[in-house]
mmCIF file of C-alpha atoms and ligand atoms in Angstrom:
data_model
loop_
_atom_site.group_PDB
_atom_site.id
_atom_site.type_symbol
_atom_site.label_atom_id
_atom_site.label_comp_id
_atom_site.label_asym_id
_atom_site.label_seq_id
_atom_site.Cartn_x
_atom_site.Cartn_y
_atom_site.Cartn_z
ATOM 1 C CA UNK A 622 77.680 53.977 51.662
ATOM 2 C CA UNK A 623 75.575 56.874 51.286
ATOM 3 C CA UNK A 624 76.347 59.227 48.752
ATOM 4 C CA UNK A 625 75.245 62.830 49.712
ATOM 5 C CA UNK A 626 73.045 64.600 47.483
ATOM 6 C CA UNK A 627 75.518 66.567 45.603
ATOM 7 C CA UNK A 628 73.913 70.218 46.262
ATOM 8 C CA UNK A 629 73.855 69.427 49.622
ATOM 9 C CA UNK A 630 77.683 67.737 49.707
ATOM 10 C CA UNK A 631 78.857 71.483 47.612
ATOM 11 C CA UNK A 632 76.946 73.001 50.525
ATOM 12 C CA UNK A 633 78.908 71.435 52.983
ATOM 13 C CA UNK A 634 82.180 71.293 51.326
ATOM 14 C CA UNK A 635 81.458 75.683 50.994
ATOM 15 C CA UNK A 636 80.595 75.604 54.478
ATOM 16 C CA UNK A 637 84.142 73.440 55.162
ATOM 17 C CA UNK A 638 86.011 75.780 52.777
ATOM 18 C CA UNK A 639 84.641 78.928 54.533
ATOM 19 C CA UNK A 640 85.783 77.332 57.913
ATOM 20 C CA UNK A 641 88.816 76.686 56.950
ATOM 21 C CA UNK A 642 89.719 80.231 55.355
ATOM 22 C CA UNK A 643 88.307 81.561 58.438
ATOM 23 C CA UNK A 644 90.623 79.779 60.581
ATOM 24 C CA UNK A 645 93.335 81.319 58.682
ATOM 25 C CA UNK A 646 92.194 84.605 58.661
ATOM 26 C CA UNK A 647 91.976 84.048 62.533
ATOM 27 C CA UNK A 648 95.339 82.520 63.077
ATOM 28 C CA UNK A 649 97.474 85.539 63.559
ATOM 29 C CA UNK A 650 94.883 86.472 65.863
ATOM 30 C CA UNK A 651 96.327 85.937 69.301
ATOM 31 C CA UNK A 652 92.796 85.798 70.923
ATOM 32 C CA UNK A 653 89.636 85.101 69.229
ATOM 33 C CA UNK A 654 87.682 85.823 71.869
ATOM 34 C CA UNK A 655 88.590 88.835 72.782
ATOM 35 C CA UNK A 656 90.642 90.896 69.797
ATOM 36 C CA UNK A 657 88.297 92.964 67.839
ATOM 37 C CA UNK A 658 88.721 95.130 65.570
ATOM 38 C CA UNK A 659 91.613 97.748 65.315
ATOM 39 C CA UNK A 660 90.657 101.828 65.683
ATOM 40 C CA UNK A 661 90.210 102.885 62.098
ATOM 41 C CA UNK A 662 93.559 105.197 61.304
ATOM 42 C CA UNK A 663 96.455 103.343 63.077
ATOM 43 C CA UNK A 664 99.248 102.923 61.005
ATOM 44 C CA UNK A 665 100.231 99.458 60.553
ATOM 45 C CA UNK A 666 103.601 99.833 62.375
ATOM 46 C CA UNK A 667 101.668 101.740 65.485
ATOM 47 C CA UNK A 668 103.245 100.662 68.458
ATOM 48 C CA UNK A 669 101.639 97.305 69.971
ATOM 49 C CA UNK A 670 100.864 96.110 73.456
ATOM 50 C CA UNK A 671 99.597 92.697 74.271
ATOM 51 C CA UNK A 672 97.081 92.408 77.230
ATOM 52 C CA UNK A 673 97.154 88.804 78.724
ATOM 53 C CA UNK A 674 94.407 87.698 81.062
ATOM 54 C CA UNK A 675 94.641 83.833 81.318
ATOM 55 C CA UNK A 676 93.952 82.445 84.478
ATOM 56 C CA UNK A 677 94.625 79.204 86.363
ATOM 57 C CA UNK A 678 93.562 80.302 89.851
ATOM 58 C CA UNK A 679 90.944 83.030 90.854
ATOM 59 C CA UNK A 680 89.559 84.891 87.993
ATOM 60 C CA UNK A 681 88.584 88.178 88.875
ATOM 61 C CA UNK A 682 85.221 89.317 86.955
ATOM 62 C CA UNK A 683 86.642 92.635 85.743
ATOM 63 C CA UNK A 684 88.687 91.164 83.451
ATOM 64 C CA UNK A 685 86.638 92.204 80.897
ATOM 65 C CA UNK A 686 86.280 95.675 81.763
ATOM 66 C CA UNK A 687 90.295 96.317 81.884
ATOM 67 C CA UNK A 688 90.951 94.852 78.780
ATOM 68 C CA UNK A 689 88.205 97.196 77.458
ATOM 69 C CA UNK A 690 89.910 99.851 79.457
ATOM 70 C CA UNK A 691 93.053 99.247 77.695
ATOM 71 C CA UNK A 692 91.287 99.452 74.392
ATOM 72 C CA UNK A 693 90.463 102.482 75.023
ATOM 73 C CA UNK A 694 94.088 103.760 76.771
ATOM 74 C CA UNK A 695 95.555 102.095 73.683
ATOM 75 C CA UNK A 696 93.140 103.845 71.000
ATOM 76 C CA UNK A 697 93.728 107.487 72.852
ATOM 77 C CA UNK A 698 97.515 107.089 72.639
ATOM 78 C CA UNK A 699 97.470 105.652 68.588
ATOM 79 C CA UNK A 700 98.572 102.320 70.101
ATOM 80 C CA UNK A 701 97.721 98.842 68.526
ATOM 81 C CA UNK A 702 96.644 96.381 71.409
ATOM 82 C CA UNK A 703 95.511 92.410 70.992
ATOM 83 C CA UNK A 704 94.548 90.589 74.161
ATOM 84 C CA UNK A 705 94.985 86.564 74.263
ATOM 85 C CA UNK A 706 94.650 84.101 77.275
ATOM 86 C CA UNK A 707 96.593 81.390 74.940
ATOM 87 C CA UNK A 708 100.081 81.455 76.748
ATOM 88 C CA UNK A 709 101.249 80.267 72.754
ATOM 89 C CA UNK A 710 101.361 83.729 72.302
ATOM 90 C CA UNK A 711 104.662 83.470 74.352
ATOM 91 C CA UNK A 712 107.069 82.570 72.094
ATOM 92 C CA UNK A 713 110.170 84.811 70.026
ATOM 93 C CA UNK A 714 107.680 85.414 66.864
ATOM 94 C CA UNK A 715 104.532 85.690 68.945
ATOM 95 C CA UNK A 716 105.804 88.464 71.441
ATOM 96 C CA UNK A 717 107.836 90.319 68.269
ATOM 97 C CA UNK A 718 105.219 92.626 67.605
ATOM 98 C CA UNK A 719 104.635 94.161 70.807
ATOM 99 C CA UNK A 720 106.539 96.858 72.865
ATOM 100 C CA UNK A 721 105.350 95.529 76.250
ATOM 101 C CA UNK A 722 102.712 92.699 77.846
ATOM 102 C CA UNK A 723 100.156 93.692 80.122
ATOM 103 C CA UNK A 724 99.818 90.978 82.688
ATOM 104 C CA UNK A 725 96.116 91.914 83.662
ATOM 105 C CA UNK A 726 94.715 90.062 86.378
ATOM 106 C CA UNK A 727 96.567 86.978 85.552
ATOM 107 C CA UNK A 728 96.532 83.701 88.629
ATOM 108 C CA UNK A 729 98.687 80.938 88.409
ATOM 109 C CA UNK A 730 101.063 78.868 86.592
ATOM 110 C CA UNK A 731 99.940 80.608 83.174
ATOM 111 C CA UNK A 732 103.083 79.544 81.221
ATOM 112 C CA UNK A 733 104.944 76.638 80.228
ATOM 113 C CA UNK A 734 108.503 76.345 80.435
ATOM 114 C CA UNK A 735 109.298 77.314 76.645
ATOM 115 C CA UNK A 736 106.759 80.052 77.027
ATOM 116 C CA UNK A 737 108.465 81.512 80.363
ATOM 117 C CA UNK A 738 111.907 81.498 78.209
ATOM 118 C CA UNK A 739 110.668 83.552 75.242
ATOM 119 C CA UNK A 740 109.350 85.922 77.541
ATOM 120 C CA UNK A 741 112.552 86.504 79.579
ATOM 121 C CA UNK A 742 114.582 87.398 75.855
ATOM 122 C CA UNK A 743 111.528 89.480 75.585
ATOM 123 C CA UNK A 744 112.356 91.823 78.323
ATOM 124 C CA UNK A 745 116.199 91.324 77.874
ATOM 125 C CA UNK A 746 115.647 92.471 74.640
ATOM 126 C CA UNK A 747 114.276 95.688 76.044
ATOM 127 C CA UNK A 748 110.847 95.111 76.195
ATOM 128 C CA UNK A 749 108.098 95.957 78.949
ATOM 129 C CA UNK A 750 105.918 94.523 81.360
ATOM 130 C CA UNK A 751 102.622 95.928 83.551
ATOM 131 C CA UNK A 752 101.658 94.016 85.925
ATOM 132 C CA UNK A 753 97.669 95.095 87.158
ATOM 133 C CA UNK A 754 96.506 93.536 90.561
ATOM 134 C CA UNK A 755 96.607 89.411 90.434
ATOM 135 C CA UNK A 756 99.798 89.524 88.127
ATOM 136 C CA UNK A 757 101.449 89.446 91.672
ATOM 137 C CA UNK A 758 99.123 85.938 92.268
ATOM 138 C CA UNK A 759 100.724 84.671 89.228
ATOM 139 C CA UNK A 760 104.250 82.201 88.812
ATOM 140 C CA UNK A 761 105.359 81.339 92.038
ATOM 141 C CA UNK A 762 107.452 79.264 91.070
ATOM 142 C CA UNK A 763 108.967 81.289 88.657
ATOM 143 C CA UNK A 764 111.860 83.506 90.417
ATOM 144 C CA UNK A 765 112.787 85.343 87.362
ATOM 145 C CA UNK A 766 109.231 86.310 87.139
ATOM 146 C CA UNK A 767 109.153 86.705 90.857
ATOM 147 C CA UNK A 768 111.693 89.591 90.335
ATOM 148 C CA UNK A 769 110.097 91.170 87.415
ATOM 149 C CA UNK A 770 106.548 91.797 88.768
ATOM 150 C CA UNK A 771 108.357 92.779 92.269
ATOM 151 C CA UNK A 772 106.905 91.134 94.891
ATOM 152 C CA UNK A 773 104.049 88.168 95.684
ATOM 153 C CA UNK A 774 100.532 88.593 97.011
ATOM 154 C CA UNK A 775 100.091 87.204 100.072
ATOM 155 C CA UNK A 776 96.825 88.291 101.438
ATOM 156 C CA UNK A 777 93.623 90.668 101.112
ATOM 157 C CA UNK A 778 91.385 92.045 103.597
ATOM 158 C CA UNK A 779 87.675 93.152 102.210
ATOM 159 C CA UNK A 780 87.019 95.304 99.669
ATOM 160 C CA UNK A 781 86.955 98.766 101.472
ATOM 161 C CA UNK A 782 88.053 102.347 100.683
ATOM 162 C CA UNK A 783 91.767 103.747 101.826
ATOM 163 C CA UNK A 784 93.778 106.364 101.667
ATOM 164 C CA UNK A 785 96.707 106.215 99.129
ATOM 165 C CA UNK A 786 99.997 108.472 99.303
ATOM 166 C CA UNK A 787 101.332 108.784 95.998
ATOM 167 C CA UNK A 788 104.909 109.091 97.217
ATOM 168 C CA UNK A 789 106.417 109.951 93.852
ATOM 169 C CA UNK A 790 104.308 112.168 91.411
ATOM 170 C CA UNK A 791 107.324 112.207 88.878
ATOM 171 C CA UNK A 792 106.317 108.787 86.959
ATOM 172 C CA UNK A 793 103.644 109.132 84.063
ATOM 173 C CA UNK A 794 101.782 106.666 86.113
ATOM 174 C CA UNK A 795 100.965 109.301 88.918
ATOM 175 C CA UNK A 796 101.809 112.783 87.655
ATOM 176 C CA UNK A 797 98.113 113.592 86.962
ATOM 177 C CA UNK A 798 97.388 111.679 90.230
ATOM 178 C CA UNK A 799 96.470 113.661 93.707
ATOM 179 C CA UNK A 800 99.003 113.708 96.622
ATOM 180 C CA UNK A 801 96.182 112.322 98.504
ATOM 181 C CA UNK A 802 94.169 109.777 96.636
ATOM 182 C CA UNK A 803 91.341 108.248 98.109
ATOM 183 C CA UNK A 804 89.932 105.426 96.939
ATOM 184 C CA UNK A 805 88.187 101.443 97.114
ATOM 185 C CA UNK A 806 89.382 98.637 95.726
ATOM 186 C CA UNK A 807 91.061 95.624 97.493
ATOM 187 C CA UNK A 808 94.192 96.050 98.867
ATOM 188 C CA UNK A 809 96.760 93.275 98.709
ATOM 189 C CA UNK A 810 99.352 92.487 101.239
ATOM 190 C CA UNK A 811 102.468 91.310 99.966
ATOM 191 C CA UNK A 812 104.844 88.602 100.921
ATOM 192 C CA UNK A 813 107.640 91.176 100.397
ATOM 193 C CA UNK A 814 108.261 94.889 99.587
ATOM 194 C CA UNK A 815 109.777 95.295 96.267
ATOM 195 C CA UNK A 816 113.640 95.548 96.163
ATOM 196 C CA UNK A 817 115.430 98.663 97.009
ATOM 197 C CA UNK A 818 115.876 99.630 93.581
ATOM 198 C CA UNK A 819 112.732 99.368 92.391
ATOM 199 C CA UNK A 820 111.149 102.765 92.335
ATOM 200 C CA UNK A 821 108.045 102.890 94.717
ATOM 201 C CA UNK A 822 105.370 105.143 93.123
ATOM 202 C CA UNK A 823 102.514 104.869 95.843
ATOM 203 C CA UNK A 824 101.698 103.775 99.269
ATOM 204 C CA UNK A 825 98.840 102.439 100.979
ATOM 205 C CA UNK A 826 98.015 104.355 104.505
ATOM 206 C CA UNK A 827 97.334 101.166 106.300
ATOM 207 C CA UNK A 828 95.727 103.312 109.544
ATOM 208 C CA UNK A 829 93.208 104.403 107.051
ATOM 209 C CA UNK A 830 91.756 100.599 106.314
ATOM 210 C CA UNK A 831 91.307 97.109 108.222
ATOM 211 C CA UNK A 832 93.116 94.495 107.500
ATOM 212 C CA UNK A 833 96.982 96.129 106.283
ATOM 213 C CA UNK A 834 99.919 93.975 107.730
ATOM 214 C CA UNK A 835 102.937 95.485 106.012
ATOM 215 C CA UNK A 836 103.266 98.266 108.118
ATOM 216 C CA UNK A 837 104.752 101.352 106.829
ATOM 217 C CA UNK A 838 105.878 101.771 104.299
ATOM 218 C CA UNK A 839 103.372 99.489 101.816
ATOM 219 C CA UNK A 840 104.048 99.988 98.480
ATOM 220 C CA UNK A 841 101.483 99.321 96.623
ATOM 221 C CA UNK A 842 102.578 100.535 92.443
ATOM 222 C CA UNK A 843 106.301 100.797 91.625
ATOM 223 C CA UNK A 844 108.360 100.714 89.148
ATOM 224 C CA UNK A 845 111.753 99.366 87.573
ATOM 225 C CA UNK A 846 114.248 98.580 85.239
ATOM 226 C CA UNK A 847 114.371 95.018 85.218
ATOM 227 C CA UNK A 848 116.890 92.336 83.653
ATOM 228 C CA UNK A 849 117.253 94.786 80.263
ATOM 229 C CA UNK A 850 113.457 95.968 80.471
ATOM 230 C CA UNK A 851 111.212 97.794 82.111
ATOM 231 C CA UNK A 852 108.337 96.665 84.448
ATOM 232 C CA UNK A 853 105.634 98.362 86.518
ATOM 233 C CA UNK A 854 102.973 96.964 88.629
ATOM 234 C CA UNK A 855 100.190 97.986 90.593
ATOM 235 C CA UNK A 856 98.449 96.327 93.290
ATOM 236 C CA UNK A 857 95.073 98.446 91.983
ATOM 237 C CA UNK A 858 92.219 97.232 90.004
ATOM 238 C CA UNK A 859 90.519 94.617 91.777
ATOM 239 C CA UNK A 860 86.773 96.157 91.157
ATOM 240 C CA UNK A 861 85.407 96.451 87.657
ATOM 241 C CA UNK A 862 84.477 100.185 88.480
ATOM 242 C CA UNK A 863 87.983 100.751 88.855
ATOM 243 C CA UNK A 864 88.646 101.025 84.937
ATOM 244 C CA UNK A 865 85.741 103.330 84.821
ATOM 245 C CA UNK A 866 87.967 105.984 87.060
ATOM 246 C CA UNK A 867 89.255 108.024 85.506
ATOM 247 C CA UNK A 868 92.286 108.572 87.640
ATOM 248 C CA UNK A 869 92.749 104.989 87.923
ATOM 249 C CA UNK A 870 92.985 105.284 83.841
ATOM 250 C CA UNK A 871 95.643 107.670 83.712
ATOM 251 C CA UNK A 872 97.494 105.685 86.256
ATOM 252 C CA UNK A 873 97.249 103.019 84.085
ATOM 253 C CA UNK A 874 97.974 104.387 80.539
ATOM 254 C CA UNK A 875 100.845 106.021 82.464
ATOM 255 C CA UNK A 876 102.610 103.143 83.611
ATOM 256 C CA UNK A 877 101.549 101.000 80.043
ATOM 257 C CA UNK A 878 103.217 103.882 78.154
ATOM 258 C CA UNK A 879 106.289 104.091 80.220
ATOM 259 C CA UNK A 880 106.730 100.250 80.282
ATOM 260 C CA UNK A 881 105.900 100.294 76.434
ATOM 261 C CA UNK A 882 109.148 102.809 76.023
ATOM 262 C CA UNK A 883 107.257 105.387 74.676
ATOM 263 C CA UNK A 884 107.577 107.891 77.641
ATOM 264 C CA UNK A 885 109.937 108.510 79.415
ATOM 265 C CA UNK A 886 109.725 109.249 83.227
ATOM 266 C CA UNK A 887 111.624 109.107 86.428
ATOM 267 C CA UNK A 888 113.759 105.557 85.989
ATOM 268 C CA UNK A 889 113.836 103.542 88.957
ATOM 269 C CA UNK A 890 117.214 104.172 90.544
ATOM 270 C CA UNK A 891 120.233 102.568 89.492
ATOM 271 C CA UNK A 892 121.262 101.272 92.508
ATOM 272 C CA UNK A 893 122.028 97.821 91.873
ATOM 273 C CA UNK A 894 119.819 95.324 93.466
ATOM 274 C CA UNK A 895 120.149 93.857 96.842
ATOM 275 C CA UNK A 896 117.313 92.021 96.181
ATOM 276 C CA UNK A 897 116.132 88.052 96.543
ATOM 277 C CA UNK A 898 116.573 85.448 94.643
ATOM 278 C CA UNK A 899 114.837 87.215 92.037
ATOM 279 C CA UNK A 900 117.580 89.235 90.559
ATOM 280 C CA UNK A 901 118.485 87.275 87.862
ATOM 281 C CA UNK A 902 121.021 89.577 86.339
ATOM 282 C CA UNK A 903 123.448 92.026 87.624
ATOM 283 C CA UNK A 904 122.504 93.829 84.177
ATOM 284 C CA UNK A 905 118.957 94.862 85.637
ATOM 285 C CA UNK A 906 119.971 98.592 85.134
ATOM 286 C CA UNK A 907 119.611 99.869 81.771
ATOM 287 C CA UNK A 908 120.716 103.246 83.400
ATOM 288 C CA UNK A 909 118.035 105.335 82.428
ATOM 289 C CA UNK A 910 119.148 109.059 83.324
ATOM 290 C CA UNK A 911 121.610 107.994 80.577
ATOM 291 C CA UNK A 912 118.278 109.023 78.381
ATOM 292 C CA UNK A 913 117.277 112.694 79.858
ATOM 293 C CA UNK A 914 114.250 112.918 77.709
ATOM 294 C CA UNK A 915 112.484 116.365 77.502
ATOM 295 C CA UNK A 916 109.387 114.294 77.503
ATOM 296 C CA UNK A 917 109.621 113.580 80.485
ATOM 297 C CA UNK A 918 106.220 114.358 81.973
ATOM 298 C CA UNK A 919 103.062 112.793 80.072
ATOM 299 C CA UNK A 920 101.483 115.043 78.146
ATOM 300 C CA UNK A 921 97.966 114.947 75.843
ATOM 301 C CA UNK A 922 100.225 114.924 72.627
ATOM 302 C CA UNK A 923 99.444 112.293 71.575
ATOM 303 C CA UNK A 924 102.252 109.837 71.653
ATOM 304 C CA UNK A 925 101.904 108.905 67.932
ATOM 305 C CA UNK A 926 103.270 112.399 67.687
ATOM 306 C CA UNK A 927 105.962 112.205 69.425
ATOM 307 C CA UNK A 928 107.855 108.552 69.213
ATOM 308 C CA UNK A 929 110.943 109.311 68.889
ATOM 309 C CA UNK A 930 112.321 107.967 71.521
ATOM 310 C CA UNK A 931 115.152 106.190 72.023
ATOM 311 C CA UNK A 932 114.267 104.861 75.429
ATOM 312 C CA UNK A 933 114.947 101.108 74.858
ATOM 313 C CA UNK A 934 116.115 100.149 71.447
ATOM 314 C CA UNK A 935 112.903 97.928 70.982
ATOM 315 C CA UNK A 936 111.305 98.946 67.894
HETATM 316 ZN ZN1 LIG B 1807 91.524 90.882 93.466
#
């Protein structure tokens, strides 16, 4: 057998070595290809959000502008963020960190049975979800997740602009936003509206586009307390230039903050749920307007100023 020269067999037992402490200083890194570096400043107990992007069906191309998008919501607001496509992430100690999970522009079956259970204490345990565009292409199969992102994608026509109504303007998502808003992206028809008590936020004018088949009304963002958490979805950002709007931003860092507990806003009303199958637990309702909270309305304080909220109990 060949013996290597020993400079050479240091060399490679360095390189080995280097590897290896690399690989540890990456392991509590939920996504290697994506996390970088925290903004300089944040507190090490800054709230954190995870974004998660994995995809088992279509993968829409703007993936990585959103997540840079959030980066920069995130950074504004003094939050932490890490984004992963590793559905590991999804278990009790992985998901302990963060104050909600951005499902951005996830397709598929993204998470194994084990992983699908340590989300659902996640949310029962107060914390929040944001669903962006394809999270509603996501889980079929999955009822409990079925309920939590609202309703299912069923269809799209072409990319074309439309005419949004944003029906309620008292949600951090769509405070800043115009009654009006006008707009392109790709519009998803759903399978169903979202249950009665899910808050609708904004609705598509379907005589203002081709290819609508809900009728009126189509929601197209709500919001809700859901099964001891909070979730919000919108059917918006399709289109990579969407996360360069800037009202599409604040639409965005509203509902992220408000699903994150670190706003507070119009709760979804607590009627209980008529809904589907998907209402897993007659608990849904963590009555919110038990919570008045005079920060109600988003405001440019910084939220790092101002987290002292006892919206959800999480963190
Ligand atoms: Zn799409």
């Amino acid at each position: 057998m060949r013996i290597l020269n020993p400079t050479f067999r240091g060399l490679a037992l360095a390189t080995l070595a280097c590897l290896g402490l690399l690989a540890a200083a990456c392991a509590p890194l939920l996504a290697q290809e994506t996390s970088a570096p925290q903004p300089p400043g944040l507190p090490a107990d800054a709230p954190a959000i995870l974004v998660f992007s994995k995809t088992a069906g279509f993968r829409h191309s703007s993936i990585p502008a959103g997540i840079a998008a959030i980066r920069a919501i995130a950074a504004e607001h003094g939050l932490r963020v890490e984004a992963t496509e590793d559905g590991a992430a999804f278990s009790d100690a992985g998901l302990a960190p963060f104050r909600a999970v951005v499902f951005l522009n996830t397709t598929g079956n993204v998470l194994a049975a084990g992983q699908q259970a340590a989300f659902e204490r996640f949310i029962r345990a107060g914390g929040g979800f944001v669903g962006v565009h394809a999270a509603s292409d996501t889980e079929y199969d999955w009822d409990w997740y079925g309920g939590l992102v609202g309703a299912y994608f069923a269809n799209h026509p072409a990319i074309q602009d439309a005419a949004l109504d944003v029906v309620d303007r008292d949600h951090p998502s769509t405070a800043g936003l115009p009654a009006r808003w006008e707009r392109r992206d790709e519009w998803y028809n759903f399978r169903s509206r979202p249950p009665a008590s899910a808050r609708v936020l904004i609705t598509l004018d379907e005589s203002t586009y081709a290819g609508g088949t809900m009728g009126a009304p189509h929601p197209i963002s709500w919001a809700q307390a859901y099964d001891g958490g909070r979730s919000w979805y919108t059917g918006l950002g399709h289109t990579s230039a969407s996360y360069d709007e800037p009202l599409f931003r604040a639409h965005l860092a509203g509902g992220i903050l408000w699903a994150a507990g670190l706003t507070d806003g119009p709760t979804p009303s607590p009627t209980p749920s008529p809904s589907p199958t998907a209402s897993p637990s007659p608990t849904a309702s963590p009555s919110p307007t038990a919570n008045p909270s005079p920060t109600a309305s988003p405001s440019p304080v910084p939220l790092s100023h101002r987290l002292s909220l006892p919206l959800l109990g999480r963190r």
